[in-house]
Short mmCIF file of C-alpha atoms in Angstrom, two decimals:
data_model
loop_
_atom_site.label_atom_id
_atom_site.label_comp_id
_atom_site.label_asym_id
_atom_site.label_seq_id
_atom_site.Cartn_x
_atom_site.Cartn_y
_atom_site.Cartn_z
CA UNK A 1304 47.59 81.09 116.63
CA UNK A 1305 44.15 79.70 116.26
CA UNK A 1306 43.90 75.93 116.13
CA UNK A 1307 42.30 74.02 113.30
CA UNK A 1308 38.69 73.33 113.13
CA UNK A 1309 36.87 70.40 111.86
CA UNK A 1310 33.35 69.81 110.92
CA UNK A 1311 31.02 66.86 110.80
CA UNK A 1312 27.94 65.58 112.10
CA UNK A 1313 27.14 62.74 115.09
CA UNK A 1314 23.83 61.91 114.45
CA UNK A 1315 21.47 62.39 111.19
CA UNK A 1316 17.58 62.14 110.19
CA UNK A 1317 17.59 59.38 107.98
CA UNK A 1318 15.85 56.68 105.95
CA UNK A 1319 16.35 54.57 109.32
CA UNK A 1320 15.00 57.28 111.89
CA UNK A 1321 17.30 59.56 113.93
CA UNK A 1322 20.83 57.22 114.17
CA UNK A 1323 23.40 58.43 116.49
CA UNK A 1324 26.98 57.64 116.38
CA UNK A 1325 27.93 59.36 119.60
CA UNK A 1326 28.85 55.91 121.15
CA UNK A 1327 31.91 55.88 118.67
CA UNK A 1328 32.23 59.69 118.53
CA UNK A 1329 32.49 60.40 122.20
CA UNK A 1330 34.55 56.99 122.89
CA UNK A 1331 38.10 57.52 124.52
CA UNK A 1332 37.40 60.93 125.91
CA UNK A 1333 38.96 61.50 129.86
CA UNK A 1334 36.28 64.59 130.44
CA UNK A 1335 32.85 64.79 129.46
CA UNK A 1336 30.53 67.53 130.31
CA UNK A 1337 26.67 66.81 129.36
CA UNK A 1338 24.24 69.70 129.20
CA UNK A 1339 20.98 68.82 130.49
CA UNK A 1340 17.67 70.33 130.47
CA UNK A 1341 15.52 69.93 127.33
CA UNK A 1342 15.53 71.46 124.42
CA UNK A 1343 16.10 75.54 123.69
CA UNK A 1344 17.78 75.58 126.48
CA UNK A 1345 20.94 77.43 125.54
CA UNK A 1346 23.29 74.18 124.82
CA UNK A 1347 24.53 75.04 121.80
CA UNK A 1348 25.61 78.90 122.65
CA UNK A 1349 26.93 77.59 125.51
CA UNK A 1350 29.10 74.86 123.77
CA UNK A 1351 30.19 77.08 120.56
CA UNK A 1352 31.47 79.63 122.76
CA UNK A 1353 33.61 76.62 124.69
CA UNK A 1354 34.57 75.78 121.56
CA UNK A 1355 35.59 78.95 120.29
CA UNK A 1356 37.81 79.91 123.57
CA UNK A 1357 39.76 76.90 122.92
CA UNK A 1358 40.27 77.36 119.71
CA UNK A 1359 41.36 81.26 120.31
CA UNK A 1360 43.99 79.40 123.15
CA UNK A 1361 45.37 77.00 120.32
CA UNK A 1362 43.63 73.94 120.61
CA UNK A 1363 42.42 72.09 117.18
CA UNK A 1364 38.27 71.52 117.83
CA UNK A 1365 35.52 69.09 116.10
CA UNK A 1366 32.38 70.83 116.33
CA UNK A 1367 29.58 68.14 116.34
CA UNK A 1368 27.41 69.93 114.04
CA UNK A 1369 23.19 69.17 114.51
CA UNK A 1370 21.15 67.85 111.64
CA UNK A 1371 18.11 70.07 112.58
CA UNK A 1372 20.00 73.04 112.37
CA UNK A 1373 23.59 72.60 111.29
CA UNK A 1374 24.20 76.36 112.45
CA UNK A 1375 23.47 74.64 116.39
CA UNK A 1376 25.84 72.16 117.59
CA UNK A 1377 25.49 69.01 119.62
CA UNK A 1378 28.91 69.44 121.04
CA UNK A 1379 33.03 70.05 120.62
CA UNK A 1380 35.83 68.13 121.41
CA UNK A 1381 39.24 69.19 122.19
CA UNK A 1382 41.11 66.03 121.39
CA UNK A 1383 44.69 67.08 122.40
CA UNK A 1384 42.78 66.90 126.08
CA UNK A 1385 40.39 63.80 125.22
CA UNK A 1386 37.65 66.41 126.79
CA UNK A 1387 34.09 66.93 125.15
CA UNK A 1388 30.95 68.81 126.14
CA UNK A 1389 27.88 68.09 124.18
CA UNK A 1390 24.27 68.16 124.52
CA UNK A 1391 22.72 65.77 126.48
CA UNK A 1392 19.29 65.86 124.57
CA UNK A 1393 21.33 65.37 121.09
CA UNK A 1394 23.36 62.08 122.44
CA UNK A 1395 20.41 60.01 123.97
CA UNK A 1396 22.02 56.64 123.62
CA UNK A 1397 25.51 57.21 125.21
CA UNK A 1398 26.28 54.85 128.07
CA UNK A 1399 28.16 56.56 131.01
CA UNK A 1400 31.31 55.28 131.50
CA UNK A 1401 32.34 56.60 134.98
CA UNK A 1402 29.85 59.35 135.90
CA UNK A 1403 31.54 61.93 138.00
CA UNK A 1404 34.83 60.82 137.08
CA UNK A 1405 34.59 61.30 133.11
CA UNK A 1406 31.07 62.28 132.76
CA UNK A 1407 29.63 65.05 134.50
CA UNK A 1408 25.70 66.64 134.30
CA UNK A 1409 24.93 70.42 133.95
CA UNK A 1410 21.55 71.22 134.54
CA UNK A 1411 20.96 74.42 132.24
CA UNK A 1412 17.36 74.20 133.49
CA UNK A 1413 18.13 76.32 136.12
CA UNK A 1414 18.26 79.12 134.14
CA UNK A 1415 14.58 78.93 133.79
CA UNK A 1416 11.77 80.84 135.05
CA UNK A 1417 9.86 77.98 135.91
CA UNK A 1418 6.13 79.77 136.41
CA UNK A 1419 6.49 81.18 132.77
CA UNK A 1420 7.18 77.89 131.39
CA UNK A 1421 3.94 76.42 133.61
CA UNK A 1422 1.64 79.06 132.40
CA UNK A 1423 2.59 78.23 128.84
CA UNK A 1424 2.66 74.14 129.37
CA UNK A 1425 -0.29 73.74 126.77
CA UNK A 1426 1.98 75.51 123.87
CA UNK A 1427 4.78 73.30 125.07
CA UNK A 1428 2.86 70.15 124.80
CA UNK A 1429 1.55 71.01 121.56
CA UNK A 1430 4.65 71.82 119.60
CA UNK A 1431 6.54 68.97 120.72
CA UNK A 1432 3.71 66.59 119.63
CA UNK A 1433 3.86 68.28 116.44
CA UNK A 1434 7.24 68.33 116.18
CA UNK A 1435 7.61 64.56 116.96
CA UNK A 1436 4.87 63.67 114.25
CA UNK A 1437 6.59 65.84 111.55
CA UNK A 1438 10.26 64.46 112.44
CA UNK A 1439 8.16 60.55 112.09
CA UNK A 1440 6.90 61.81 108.92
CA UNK A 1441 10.29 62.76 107.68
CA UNK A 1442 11.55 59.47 108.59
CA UNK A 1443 8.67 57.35 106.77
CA UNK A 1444 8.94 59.53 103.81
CA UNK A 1445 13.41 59.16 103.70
CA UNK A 1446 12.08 55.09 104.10
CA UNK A 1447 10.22 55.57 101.33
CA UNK A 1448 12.69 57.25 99.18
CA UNK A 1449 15.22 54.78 99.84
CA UNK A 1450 13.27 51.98 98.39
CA UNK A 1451 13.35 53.86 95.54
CA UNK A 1452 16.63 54.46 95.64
CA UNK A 1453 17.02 50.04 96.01
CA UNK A 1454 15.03 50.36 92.78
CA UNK A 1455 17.63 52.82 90.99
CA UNK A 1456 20.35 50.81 92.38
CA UNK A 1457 19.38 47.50 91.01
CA UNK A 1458 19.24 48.26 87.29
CA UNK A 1459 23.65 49.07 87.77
CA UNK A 1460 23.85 46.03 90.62
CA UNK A 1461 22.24 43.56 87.80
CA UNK A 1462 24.56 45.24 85.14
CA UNK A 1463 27.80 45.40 87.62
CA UNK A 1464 30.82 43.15 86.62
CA UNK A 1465 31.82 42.31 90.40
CA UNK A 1466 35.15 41.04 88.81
CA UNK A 1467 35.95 44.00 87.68
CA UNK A 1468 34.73 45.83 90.60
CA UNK A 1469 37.06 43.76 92.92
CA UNK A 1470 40.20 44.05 90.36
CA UNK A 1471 39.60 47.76 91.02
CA UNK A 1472 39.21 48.18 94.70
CA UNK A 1473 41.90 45.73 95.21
CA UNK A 1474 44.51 47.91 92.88
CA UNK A 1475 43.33 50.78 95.03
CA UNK A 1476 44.06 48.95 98.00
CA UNK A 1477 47.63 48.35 96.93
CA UNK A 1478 48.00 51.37 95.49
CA UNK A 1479 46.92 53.27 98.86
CA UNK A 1480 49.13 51.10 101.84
CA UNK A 1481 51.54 49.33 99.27
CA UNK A 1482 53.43 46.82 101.23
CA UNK A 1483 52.83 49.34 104.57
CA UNK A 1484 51.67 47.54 107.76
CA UNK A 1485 51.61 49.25 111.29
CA UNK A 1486 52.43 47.23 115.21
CA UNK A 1487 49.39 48.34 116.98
CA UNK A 1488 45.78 47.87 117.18
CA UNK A 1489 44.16 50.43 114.40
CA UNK A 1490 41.60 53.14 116.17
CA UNK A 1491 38.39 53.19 114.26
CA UNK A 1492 36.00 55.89 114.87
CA UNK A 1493 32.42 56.48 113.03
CA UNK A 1494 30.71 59.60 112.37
CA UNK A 1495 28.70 61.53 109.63
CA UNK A 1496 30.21 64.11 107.16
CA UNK A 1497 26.74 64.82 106.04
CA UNK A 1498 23.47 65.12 107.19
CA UNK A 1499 19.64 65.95 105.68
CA UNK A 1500 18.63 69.38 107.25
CA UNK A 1501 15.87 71.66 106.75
CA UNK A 1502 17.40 73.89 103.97
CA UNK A 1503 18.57 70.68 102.11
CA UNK A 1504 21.84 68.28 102.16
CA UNK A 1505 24.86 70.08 103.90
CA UNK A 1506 28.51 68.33 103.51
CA UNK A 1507 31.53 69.01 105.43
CA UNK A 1508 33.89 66.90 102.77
CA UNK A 1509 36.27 70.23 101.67
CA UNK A 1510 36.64 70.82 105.16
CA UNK A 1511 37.58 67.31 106.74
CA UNK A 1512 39.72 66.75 103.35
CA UNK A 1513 41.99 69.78 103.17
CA UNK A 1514 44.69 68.41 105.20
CA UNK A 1515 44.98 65.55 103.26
CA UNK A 1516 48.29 64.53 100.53
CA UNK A 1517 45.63 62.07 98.73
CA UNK A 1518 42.16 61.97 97.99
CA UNK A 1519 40.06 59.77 95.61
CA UNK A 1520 36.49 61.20 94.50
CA UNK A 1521 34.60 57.88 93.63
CA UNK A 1522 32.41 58.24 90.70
CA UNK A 1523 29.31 56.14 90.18
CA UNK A 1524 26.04 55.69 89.84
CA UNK A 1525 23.90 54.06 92.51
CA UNK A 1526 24.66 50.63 92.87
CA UNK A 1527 27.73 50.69 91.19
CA UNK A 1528 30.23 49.66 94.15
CA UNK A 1529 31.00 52.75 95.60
CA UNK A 1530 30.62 51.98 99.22
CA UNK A 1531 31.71 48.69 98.94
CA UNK A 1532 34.73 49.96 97.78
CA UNK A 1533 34.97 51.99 101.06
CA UNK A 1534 34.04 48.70 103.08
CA UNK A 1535 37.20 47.31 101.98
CA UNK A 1536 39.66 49.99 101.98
CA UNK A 1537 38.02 50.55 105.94
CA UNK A 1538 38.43 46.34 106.16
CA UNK A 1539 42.20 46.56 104.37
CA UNK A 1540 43.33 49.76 106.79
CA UNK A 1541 41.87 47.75 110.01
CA UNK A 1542 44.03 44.38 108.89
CA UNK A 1543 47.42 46.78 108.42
CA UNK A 1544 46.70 48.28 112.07
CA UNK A 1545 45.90 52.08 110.28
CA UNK A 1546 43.50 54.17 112.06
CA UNK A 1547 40.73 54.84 110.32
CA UNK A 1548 37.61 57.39 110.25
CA UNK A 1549 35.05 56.17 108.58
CA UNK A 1550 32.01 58.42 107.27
CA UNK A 1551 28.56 57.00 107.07
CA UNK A 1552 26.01 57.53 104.67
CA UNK A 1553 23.49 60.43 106.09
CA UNK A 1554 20.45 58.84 104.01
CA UNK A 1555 21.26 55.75 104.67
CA UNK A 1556 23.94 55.29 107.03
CA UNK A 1557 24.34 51.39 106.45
CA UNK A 1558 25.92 52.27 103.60
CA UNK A 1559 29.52 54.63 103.82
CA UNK A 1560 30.48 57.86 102.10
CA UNK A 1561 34.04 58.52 103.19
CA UNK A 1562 37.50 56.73 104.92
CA UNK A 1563 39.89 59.20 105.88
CA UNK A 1564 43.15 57.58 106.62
CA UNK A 1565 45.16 60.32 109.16
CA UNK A 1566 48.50 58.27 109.00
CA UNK A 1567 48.27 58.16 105.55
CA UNK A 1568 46.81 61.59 104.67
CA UNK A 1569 44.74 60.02 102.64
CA UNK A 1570 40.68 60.27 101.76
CA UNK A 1571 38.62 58.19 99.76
CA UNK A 1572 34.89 59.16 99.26
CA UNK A 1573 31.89 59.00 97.25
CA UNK A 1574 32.09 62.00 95.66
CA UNK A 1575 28.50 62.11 93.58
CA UNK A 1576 25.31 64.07 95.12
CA UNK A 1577 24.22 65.52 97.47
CA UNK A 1578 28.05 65.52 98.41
CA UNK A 1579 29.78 66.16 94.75
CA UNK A 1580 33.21 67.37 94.47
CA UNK A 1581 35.79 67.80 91.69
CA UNK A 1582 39.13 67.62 91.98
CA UNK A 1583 41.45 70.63 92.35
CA UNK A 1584 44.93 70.47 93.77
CA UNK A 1585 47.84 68.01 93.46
CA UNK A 1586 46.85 64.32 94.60
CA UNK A 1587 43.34 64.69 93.51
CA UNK A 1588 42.06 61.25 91.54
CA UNK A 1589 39.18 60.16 90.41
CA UNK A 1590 37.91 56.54 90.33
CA UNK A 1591 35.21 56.41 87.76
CA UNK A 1592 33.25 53.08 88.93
CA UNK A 1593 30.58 53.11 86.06
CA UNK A 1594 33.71 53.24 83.05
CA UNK A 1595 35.49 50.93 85.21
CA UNK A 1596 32.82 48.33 86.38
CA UNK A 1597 29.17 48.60 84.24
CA UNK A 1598 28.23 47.17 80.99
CA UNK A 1599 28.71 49.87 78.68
CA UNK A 1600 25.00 51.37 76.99
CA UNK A 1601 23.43 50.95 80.77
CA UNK A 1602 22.47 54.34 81.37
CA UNK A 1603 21.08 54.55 77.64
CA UNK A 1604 19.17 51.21 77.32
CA UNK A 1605 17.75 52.33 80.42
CA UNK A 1606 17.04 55.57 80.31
CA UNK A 1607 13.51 55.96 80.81
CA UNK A 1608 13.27 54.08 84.08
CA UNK A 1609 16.34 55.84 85.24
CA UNK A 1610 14.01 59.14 84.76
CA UNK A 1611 11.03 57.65 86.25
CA UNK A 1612 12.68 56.29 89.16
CA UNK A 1613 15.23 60.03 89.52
CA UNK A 1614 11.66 62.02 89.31
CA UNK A 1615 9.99 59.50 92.12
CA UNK A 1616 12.99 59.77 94.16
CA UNK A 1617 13.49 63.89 94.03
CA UNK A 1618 9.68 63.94 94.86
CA UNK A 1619 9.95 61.98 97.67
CA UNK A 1620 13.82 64.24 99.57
CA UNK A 1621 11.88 67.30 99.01
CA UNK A 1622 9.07 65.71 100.64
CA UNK A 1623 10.97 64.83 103.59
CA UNK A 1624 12.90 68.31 103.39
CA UNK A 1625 10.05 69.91 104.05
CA UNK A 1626 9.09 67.56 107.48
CA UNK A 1627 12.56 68.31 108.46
CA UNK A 1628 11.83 72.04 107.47
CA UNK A 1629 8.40 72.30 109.17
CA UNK A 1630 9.87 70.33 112.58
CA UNK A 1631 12.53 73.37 112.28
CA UNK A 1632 9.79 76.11 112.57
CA UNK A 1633 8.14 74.50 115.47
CA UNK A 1634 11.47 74.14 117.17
CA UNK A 1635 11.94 78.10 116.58
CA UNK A 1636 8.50 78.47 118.30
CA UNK A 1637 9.53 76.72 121.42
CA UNK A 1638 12.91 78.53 121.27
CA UNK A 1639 10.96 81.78 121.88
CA UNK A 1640 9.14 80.48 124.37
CA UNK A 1641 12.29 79.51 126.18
CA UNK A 1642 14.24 82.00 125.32
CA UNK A 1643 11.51 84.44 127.37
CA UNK A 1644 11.81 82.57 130.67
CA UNK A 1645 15.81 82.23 130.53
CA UNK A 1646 18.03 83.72 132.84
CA UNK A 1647 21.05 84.43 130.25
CA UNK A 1648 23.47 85.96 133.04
CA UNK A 1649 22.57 82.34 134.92
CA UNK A 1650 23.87 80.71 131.55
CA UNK A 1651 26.43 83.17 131.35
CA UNK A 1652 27.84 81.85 134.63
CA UNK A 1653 27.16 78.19 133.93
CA UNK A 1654 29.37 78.36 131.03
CA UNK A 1655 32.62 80.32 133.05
CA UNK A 1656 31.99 77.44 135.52
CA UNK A 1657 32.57 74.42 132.57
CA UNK A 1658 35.45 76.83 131.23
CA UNK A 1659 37.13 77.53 134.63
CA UNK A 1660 37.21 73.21 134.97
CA UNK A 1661 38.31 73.00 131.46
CA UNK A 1662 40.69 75.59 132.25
CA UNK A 1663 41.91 73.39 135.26
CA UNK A 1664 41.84 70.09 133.77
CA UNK A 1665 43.86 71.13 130.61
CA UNK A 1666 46.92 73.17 133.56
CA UNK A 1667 46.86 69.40 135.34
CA UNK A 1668 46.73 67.46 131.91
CA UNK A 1669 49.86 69.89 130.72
CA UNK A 1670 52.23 68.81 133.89
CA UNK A 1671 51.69 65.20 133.72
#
């Protein structure tokens, strides 16, 4: 029988530039394979087909989806083994714990033909330039759309009763760990189940939810407490020594969209766009922060700067979109080029070599 799959992402293009979470992502893992050598390299082929073969043998995966292409992935983890193999131009920031003895480098650049690549260094150089400026662009332009989300936000802040928003979280709370309390250090873990991409806003919430007893879809309007309702349950599930994933926003990722609580089998998110979801099964609540929390007549007696600000704000994610779009079609160019000078049967034996270790590290990980 297969084993499960889940979905989310690492690392976004947001209103703060690219922001990895691989640090917390990665953290704990025994094995660690990192594929090296640039981009279009064959990475992600090589780690969805890992992926898959462990998942054919049993295992449960998390594919580490990529926010320029969420059909790519950065990596997959097999956490019954504590083993991952990513790519190492995705992660960037991650610190090696113990190279050789947890980490170990896989220079896919071998599989290149070297004097095509040199005679087409000019085409190289160009497109990453240009796809550097447009991924900038994107960047300034998600900046720019979150101040005008700040603006959008403050008209429900100023007309937020933060009594009422605290009676509410706390009854959550309660309602969520009652009187429950757990003898060990909680595990906390950060990641994305989101991300901006070139075709628009992609959510994994369905997918990272449907194992889950519980699940309350916070309603709301910007500014209306919905993440600060998440800092607290995350803050409350830390304090009762519950592990705890917690989701950060993919525009802004200061800001959180989802706790999952695995002990609990129970999810809390922010369930209004780009991520909106309705309830369907047994379990499902909703927690409706703008009846519960906002002076009643807000959205009316505001209406037309809500409009003005919505219309300012749409303008300015299909403006970045489009960056994130037009960075996508330059990365397809130098994909081609790459693809031409790659030795696939070299890949093809790169990727039995991982599996065969994999192979040999889950036999000695099964006997001890």
């Amino acid at each position: 029988m297969a084993g499960k799959v889940r979905n989310f992402f690492a690392a976004g293009h947001t209103a703060r530039g690219y922001y990895s979470l691989f640090n917390s992502v990665l953290a704990g893992l025994d094995r660690l394979y990192f594929l090296i050598g640039g981009p279009c390299t064959g990475q992600s082929t090589i780690i969805k087909q890992i992926g898959d073969t462990m998942s054919s043998r049993g295992y449960d995966i998390e594919r580490l989806h990529c926010a320029s292409d969420d059909a790519s992935v950065d990596g997959v983890i097999v956490p019954e083994l504590k083993l991952g193999v990513v790519d190492g131009s995705a992660v960037r920031t991650v610190e090696p714990q113990a190279p050789g003895a947890i980490e170990e480098y896989v220079n896919i650049g071998v599989a290149w033909d070297l004097n095509q690549l040199r005679k087409q260094k000019e085409h190289i150089r160009t497109r990453n330039k240009q796809m550097t400026k447009t991924f900038q662009q994107a960047y300034k332009t998600f900046a720019d759309a979150l101040r005008i989300h700040d603006e959008w936000e403050k008209i429900y802040i100023d007309n937020l009763d933060p009594v009422k928003a605290n009676n509410l979280a706390h009854r959550v709370i309660e309602q969520m760990f009652s009187d429950k309390a757990l003898t060990k250090p909680s595990h906390v873990r950060h990641m994305f189940l989101g991300a901006a991409t070139p075709k628009g806003p992609v959510d994994f919430v369905q997918n990272l939810t449907e194992e889950m007893n519980k699940r309350y879809f916070i309603k709301g309007r910007p500014g209306s407490g919905k993440s600060s309702m998440l800092k607290k349950v995350a803050a409350a599930a830390k304090e009762r020594g519950f592990d705890a994933e917690i989701y950060h926003c993919g525009f802004d990722p200061h800001s959180l969209d989802m706790v999952l609580l695995p002990e609990l089998k129970t999810a809390i998110f922010d369930s209004t766009a780009p991520h909106e979801h309705f309830p369907e099964r047994e379990g499902d609540e909703v927690i409706d922060m703008y009846a519960h929390a906002i002076a009643p007549g807000t959205d009316e007696t505001h209406a037309t700067q809500i409009h003005d600000i919505r219309e300012r704000y749409s303008a300015k994610m299909r403006q970045a979109t489009s960056c994130l779009s037009q960075a996508k079609e330059l990365w397809d160019q130098l994909d081609a080029i790459y693809r031409h000078a790659t030795d696939f049967a070299k890949l093809k034996e790169i990727q039995t070599g991982i599996q065969a270790e994999i192979d040999a590290f889950a036999a000695e990980q099964a006997t001890v």
